[in-house]
Amino acid sequence: MTITKSPSNQKPDVLEEINFECETGNYHTFCPISCVAWLYQKIEDSFFLVIGTKTCGYFLQNALGVMIFAEPRYAMAELEEGDISAQLSDYEELKRLCLQIKRDRNPSVIFWIGTCTTEIIKMDLEGIAPKLEAEISLPIIVARANGLDYAFTQGEDTVLAALAQRSNYKHKLDNNYNMDSKFPPLILFGSVPDPVVNQLKLELKKQGIEVSGWLPSKRYTELPLIKEGYFVCGVNPYLSRTATTLMRRKKCKLIGAPFPIGPDGTRAWLEKICYVFNIKPEGLEKRENEIWQKLDFYLKLIDGKSVFFMGDNLLEISLARFLIRAGMIVYEIGIPYMDKRYQGAELNLLEKTCKEKNIPVPIIVEKPDNYNQVDRIQDMKPHLVITGMAHANPLEARGINTKWSVEFTFAQIHGFTNAIEVLELVTRPLRRNQKLQEIGCQRYTDFS
Amino acid sequence: MKLAYWMYAGPAHIGTLRIASSFKNVHAIMHAPLGDDYFNVMRSMLERKRDFTPVTASVVDRHVLARGSQEKVINNINRKDKEEQPDLIILTPTCTSSILQEDLQNFVNRASFETKADVLLADVNHYRVNEMQAADRTLEQIVQFYINKAKKNGQLDTRKTDEPSVNIIGSFNLAFHNQHDIAELKRLLSELKIKVNLIIPEGTSVYNLKDLPKAWFNLVPYREIGVLTAEYLKKTFDMPFVDITPMGIVETARCIRKMQYILNQQNISVNFENYIDIQTRFISQSAWFSRSIDCQNLTGKRAVVFGDSTHAVAITKILTKEMGIHVIWAGTYCKYDKSWVEKELLGLCDEIIITDDHNLIGDLIAKVEPAVIFGTQMERHVGKRLNIPCGVISAPVHIQNFPLSYRPFLGYEGANQIADLIYNSFTLGMEDHLLEIFGGHDTKEAIGGSLSTEFDLKWTIEAQTELSKIPGFVRGKIQRNTEKFAQQKNIQLIDLETIYAAKEALNS
């Protein structure tokens, strides 16, 4: 499976074949401010200040559960009535809070997460930040991760897009790029846990490709230098704004590849980067096959089983593609937002996979309607529904296996090594319910 | 602006949603941006509900910001009306709609022309009230609406039931041990031969609300939610209500006496004294338990209490009046209810703390170093950090505070449960005593990391006998402490003197 044509040449064909639909957008997902949960852990010297209301705080406190007790490096700037009616000065209020944060936690950077409320009252965060930054001499980065515009993981996208524009700010040295190197520098973007960073870097190194930097880095102070002409490649499917920013503002060249999720995706991702750098990839077919062999136990469990993605985190296309390759049948891929350009290569691979497995290309439903979806689920009776927690228990009570979709966001799912993690998650409900079958019937509700 | 890491009470719309989704066949539509329907997750996870939470969002997105909701809210109301055929649809404003200031009442009026369901706009303001106040108000609002509706249709029947009967106001989802409490109240009332007329709102149809006036009186077990409804019914139908929380032996008796008084006022001669006496002395174990010798160890132990007003007040009363424990400070995050809490707690603790700042509470706990904390999940974590045991007595809570087994806090069985909770929260008496004598739980420096026989330490017969007298569960620890001490002092033969010297050294 070598990519010989660039995705842009193939795209028109694909779009005719995959059936895209768009529903009402009445679906359940996490608010994008939830990205602070994994980003504050990823960027170790950061502090995230969510400027919003009690509603935002209540969500974070409950969604993040036990994390909230671990002295997290995030907090709410809770807006009160005086802030809404502009009786208080935004600038003075934010200055007071940021000074307190600086004193108590001494971070290298403060991220301001704008919310629905700051949008509606048109609080000029982007305008205030540079002034305050100069005054308290601490970098402030503004990301508008609100529920008016974005869903769940797109929060990370807004933060990374803001971070990308800062990448040359107070940069120490241009040390991450060896000018003698044969290749132009490659920057990868997308927040993944450090072990995954190392694994993916190592895979590229095996092909003779050095990764010059990663957005985001472990520390804000280690942010990579990003210059015109650099190559960039995404590891997560929900980073279209970041990709756009890197292309338009930073004049980087985007490598449009499928995402390194599943052994097939990882191989295609590596091959595409090799292709761009004009390197003949080595040993990837063997590596992929070895991984598939290791997955044998799980593949037997899911072979021929059907799955329905209700859609809430934008990982859906990549996961569906992997599961189809693994032998499952996908009925419907719900997804909050579909960037056909950024995900072009992934869509190509999805279609190609379906052809090779000789199954129909699933329908992709953008901005799904959960009520209609539950109707369809009850008609189709899939073996597995990947969905949010609002629907999981009610569906289980109706005898339908579910997997909580948020776990895919928090688990390590990238690269060859972690393919097993994805199947571990996908098969867990099947394995559990197999064991429970003897208890009694599957339906635990009188209502249909 | 306020820097906040944690809050005790949720935003207003949560309160409205808790009431709406507690009623049978009531649907709530939130006017909210994407992601604000987190309530559904909480209800589905914490309460492990089998049915879809009857809450949907009329999503506020960029388009709504630009041109207003226009027909969107109305269409969503009409759609839900057809899909689910609810009896009532409650349009729920959020912090977002509070600022947008769209005329939601107008949407409600227009939508209700076409719907079979009744449609109401929840009368709550995000910036003025919190979760509990909003729930209290929403319940009153719904009750008022259906009473008025019945009045208008001439269906209101205010004749009292033949037998003495009561409404229980205060059964709702996502509340602390609520369903167990309600079961316990039902049992209590049936033993008192008082019929339960209606329990609202959990599981009740709004069409039954017109029967509320048939009860002889109302019982409001919790301070936070239900008082407004009871006051409304008192004003409108002159229905008396009991708002004494029957939590703990003393308060349960007081609550029963109040019911007796109300019934006597209505010319029903009842005397519950005998019942109270028998329950207290023989059926419930907690009164005897407090008098039993084991509980002597709790005398004068120092505790702090924090929670919602109902639970903080009731637990403080139990600790002080029923178990002889010294409450250093007690308090609540229900700031709006300050005067009531202060009145109730007067004389029961050294200091009363009214705040919703968890940092302040954490600092106060660290400062006074109590032997035990009774609080919310937040205080439990503070306790973990400070190595102080904590019993969870109030929301906000985690999934483990929605137990499957029968765990009421109210009534006589509730008193048993609370006594267990309090007693088990303290380090057990004998263990505590012995640890104090022989130097604590410190196993971090276990000598050689292995068994003591590896060393050339010998014990005299007397010393061995002394060691064998110590109960098994601390013996190992004491042996290790003594041997560690002996090693440090280069003592080869451990005798009685060494044991006591070791104990002394550890205590110093």
Coordinates of N, CA and C in Angstrom, one line a residue, chain B residues 119-191:
Chain B
V119 N -46.5 24.0 28.5 CA -45.1 24.5 28.4 C -44.9 25.6 29.4
L120 N -43.8 25.5 30.1 CA -43.4 26.5 31.1 C -42.0 27.0 30.9
L121 N -41.8 28.2 31.3 CA -40.4 28.7 31.3 C -39.9 28.7 32.8
A122 N -38.8 28.0 33.1 CA -38.4 28.0 34.5 C -37.9 29.4 34.9
D123 N -38.5 29.8 36.0 CA -38.2 31.2 36.5 C -37.0 31.2 37.3
V124 N -35.8 31.0 36.7 CA -34.6 31.1 37.5 C -33.6 31.9 36.7
N125 N -32.8 32.6 37.5 CA -31.7 33.5 36.9 C -30.4 32.9 37.4
H126 N -29.6 32.6 36.4 CA -28.3 32.0 36.6 C -27.4 32.8 37.6
Y127 N -27.5 34.1 37.5 CA -26.6 35.0 38.2 C -27.1 35.3 39.6
R128 N -28.3 34.9 39.9 CA -28.9 35.2 41.2 C -29.0 34.0 42.1
V129 N -29.3 32.9 41.6 CA -29.6 31.7 42.4 C -28.7 30.5 42.0
N130 N -28.5 29.6 43.0 CA -27.7 28.4 42.7 C -28.6 27.2 42.5
E131 N -28.0 26.0 42.3 CA -28.7 24.8 42.1 C -29.9 24.6 43.0
M132 N -29.6 24.7 44.3 CA -30.7 24.3 45.3 C -31.8 25.3 45.3
Q133 N -31.5 26.6 45.2 CA -32.5 27.6 45.2 C -33.4 27.5 43.9
A134 N -32.7 27.2 42.8 CA -33.5 27.0 41.6 C -34.4 25.8 41.6
A135 N -33.9 24.7 42.2 CA -34.8 23.5 42.3 C -36.0 23.8 43.2
D136 N -35.7 24.5 44.3 CA -36.8 24.9 45.2 C -37.9 25.7 44.5
R137 N -37.4 26.7 43.7 CA -38.3 27.6 43.0 C -39.0 26.8 41.9
T138 N -38.3 26.0 41.1 CA -39.0 25.3 40.0 C -40.1 24.4 40.5
L139 N -39.8 23.7 41.6 CA -40.8 22.8 42.2 C -42.1 23.6 42.5
E140 N -41.9 24.8 43.2 CA -43.0 25.6 43.6 C -43.7 26.1 42.3
Q141 N -43.0 26.4 41.3 CA -43.6 27.0 40.1 C -44.5 25.9 39.4
I142 N -44.0 24.7 39.3 CA -44.8 23.7 38.7 C -46.0 23.4 39.5
V143 N -45.9 23.3 40.8 CA -47.0 23.0 41.7 C -48.1 24.1 41.5
Q144 N -47.6 25.3 41.6 CA -48.5 26.5 41.4 C -49.2 26.4 40.1
F145 N -48.5 26.1 39.1 CA -49.1 26.1 37.7 C -50.2 25.1 37.6
Y146 N -50.0 23.8 38.2 CA -51.0 22.8 38.1 C -52.2 23.0 39.0
I147 N -51.9 23.6 40.2 CA -53.0 24.0 41.1 C -53.9 25.0 40.4
N148 N -53.3 26.0 39.8 CA -54.1 27.1 39.2 C -54.8 26.5 38.0
K149 N -54.2 25.6 37.3 CA -54.8 25.0 36.1 C -56.1 24.2 36.5
A150 N -55.9 23.5 37.6 CA -57.0 22.7 38.1 C -58.2 23.6 38.6
K151 N -57.8 24.7 39.3 CA -58.7 25.6 39.7 C -59.6 26.2 38.6
K152 N -58.8 26.5 37.5 CA -59.5 27.1 36.4 C -60.4 26.2 35.7
N153 N -60.0 24.9 35.7 CA -60.9 23.9 35.0 C -61.9 23.3 36.0
G154 N -62.0 23.9 37.2 CA -62.9 23.4 38.2 C -62.7 22.0 38.6
Q155 N -61.4 21.5 38.6 CA -61.1 20.2 39.0 C -60.4 20.1 40.4
L156 N -60.3 21.2 41.0 CA -59.6 21.2 42.2 C -60.5 20.7 43.4
D157 N -60.0 19.7 44.0 CA -60.8 19.0 45.1 C -60.1 19.2 46.3
T158 N -60.5 20.0 47.2 CA -59.7 20.3 48.4 C -60.3 19.5 49.6
R159 N -61.2 18.6 49.4 CA -61.6 17.8 50.5 C -60.5 16.9 51.0
K160 N -60.3 16.9 52.3 CA -59.3 16.0 52.9 C -59.6 14.6 52.8
T161 N -58.5 13.7 52.7 CA -58.8 12.3 52.7 C -59.4 11.9 54.0
D162 N -60.1 10.7 54.0 CA -60.8 10.2 55.2 C -59.8 10.0 56.3
E163 N -58.7 9.3 56.0 CA -57.7 9.0 57.0 C -56.7 10.1 57.0
P164 N -56.0 10.4 58.1 CA -54.9 11.4 58.1 C -53.9 11.0 57.0
S165 N -53.5 12.0 56.3 CA -52.5 11.8 55.2 C -51.6 12.9 55.0
V166 N -50.5 12.6 54.3 CA -49.4 13.6 54.2 C -48.8 13.6 52.8
N167 N -48.3 14.8 52.4 CA -47.5 14.8 51.2 C -46.0 14.9 51.6
I168 N -45.2 14.1 51.0 CA -43.8 14.2 51.2 C -43.2 15.1 50.0
I169 N -42.7 16.2 50.4 CA -42.1 17.1 49.4 C -40.6 17.1 49.5
G170 N -40.0 16.5 48.5 CA -38.5 16.4 48.6 C -37.9 15.1 48.2
S171 N -38.5 14.6 47.1 CA -37.9 13.3 46.6 C -37.5 13.6 45.2
F172 N -36.2 13.6 44.9 CA -35.7 14.0 43.6 C -34.4 13.3 43.3
N173 N -34.0 13.3 42.0 CA -32.8 12.6 41.6 C -31.5 13.4 41.9
L174 N -30.4 12.7 41.9 CA -29.1 13.3 42.1 C -28.9 13.9 43.5
A175 N -29.8 13.5 44.5 CA -29.7 14.0 45.8 C -29.1 12.9 46.7
F176 N -28.5 13.3 47.8 CA -27.7 12.5 48.7 C -28.6 11.4 49.4
H177 N -28.4 10.2 49.1 CA -29.1 9.0 49.7 C -30.7 9.2 49.7
N178 N -31.2 9.9 48.7 CA -32.6 10.4 48.7 C -33.5 9.2 48.6
Q179 N -33.3 8.3 47.7 CA -34.3 7.3 47.5 C -34.4 6.4 48.8
H180 N -33.3 6.2 49.5 CA -33.3 5.4 50.7 C -34.1 6.2 51.8
D181 N -33.8 7.5 51.8 CA -34.5 8.4 52.8 C -36.0 8.3 52.6
I182 N -36.5 8.4 51.4 CA -37.9 8.4 51.1 C -38.5 7.0 51.5
A183 N -37.8 5.9 51.2 CA -38.3 4.6 51.6 C -38.5 4.6 53.2
E184 N -37.5 5.1 53.9 CA -37.5 5.1 55.3 C -38.7 6.0 55.9
L185 N -38.9 7.1 55.2 CA -40.0 8.0 55.6 C -41.3 7.3 55.4
K186 N -41.5 6.6 54.3 CA -42.7 5.9 54.1 C -43.0 4.8 55.2
R187 N -41.9 4.2 55.5 CA -42.0 3.1 56.6 C -42.5 3.8 57.9
L188 N -41.8 4.9 58.2 CA -42.1 5.6 59.5 C -43.6 6.0 59.5
L189 N -44.0 6.6 58.4 CA -45.4 7.1 58.3 C -46.4 6.0 58.4
S190 N -46.1 4.9 57.8 CA -47.0 3.8 57.8 C -47.1 3.2 59.2
E191 N -46.0 3.2 60.0 CA -46.1 2.8 61.3 C -46.9 3.7 62.2

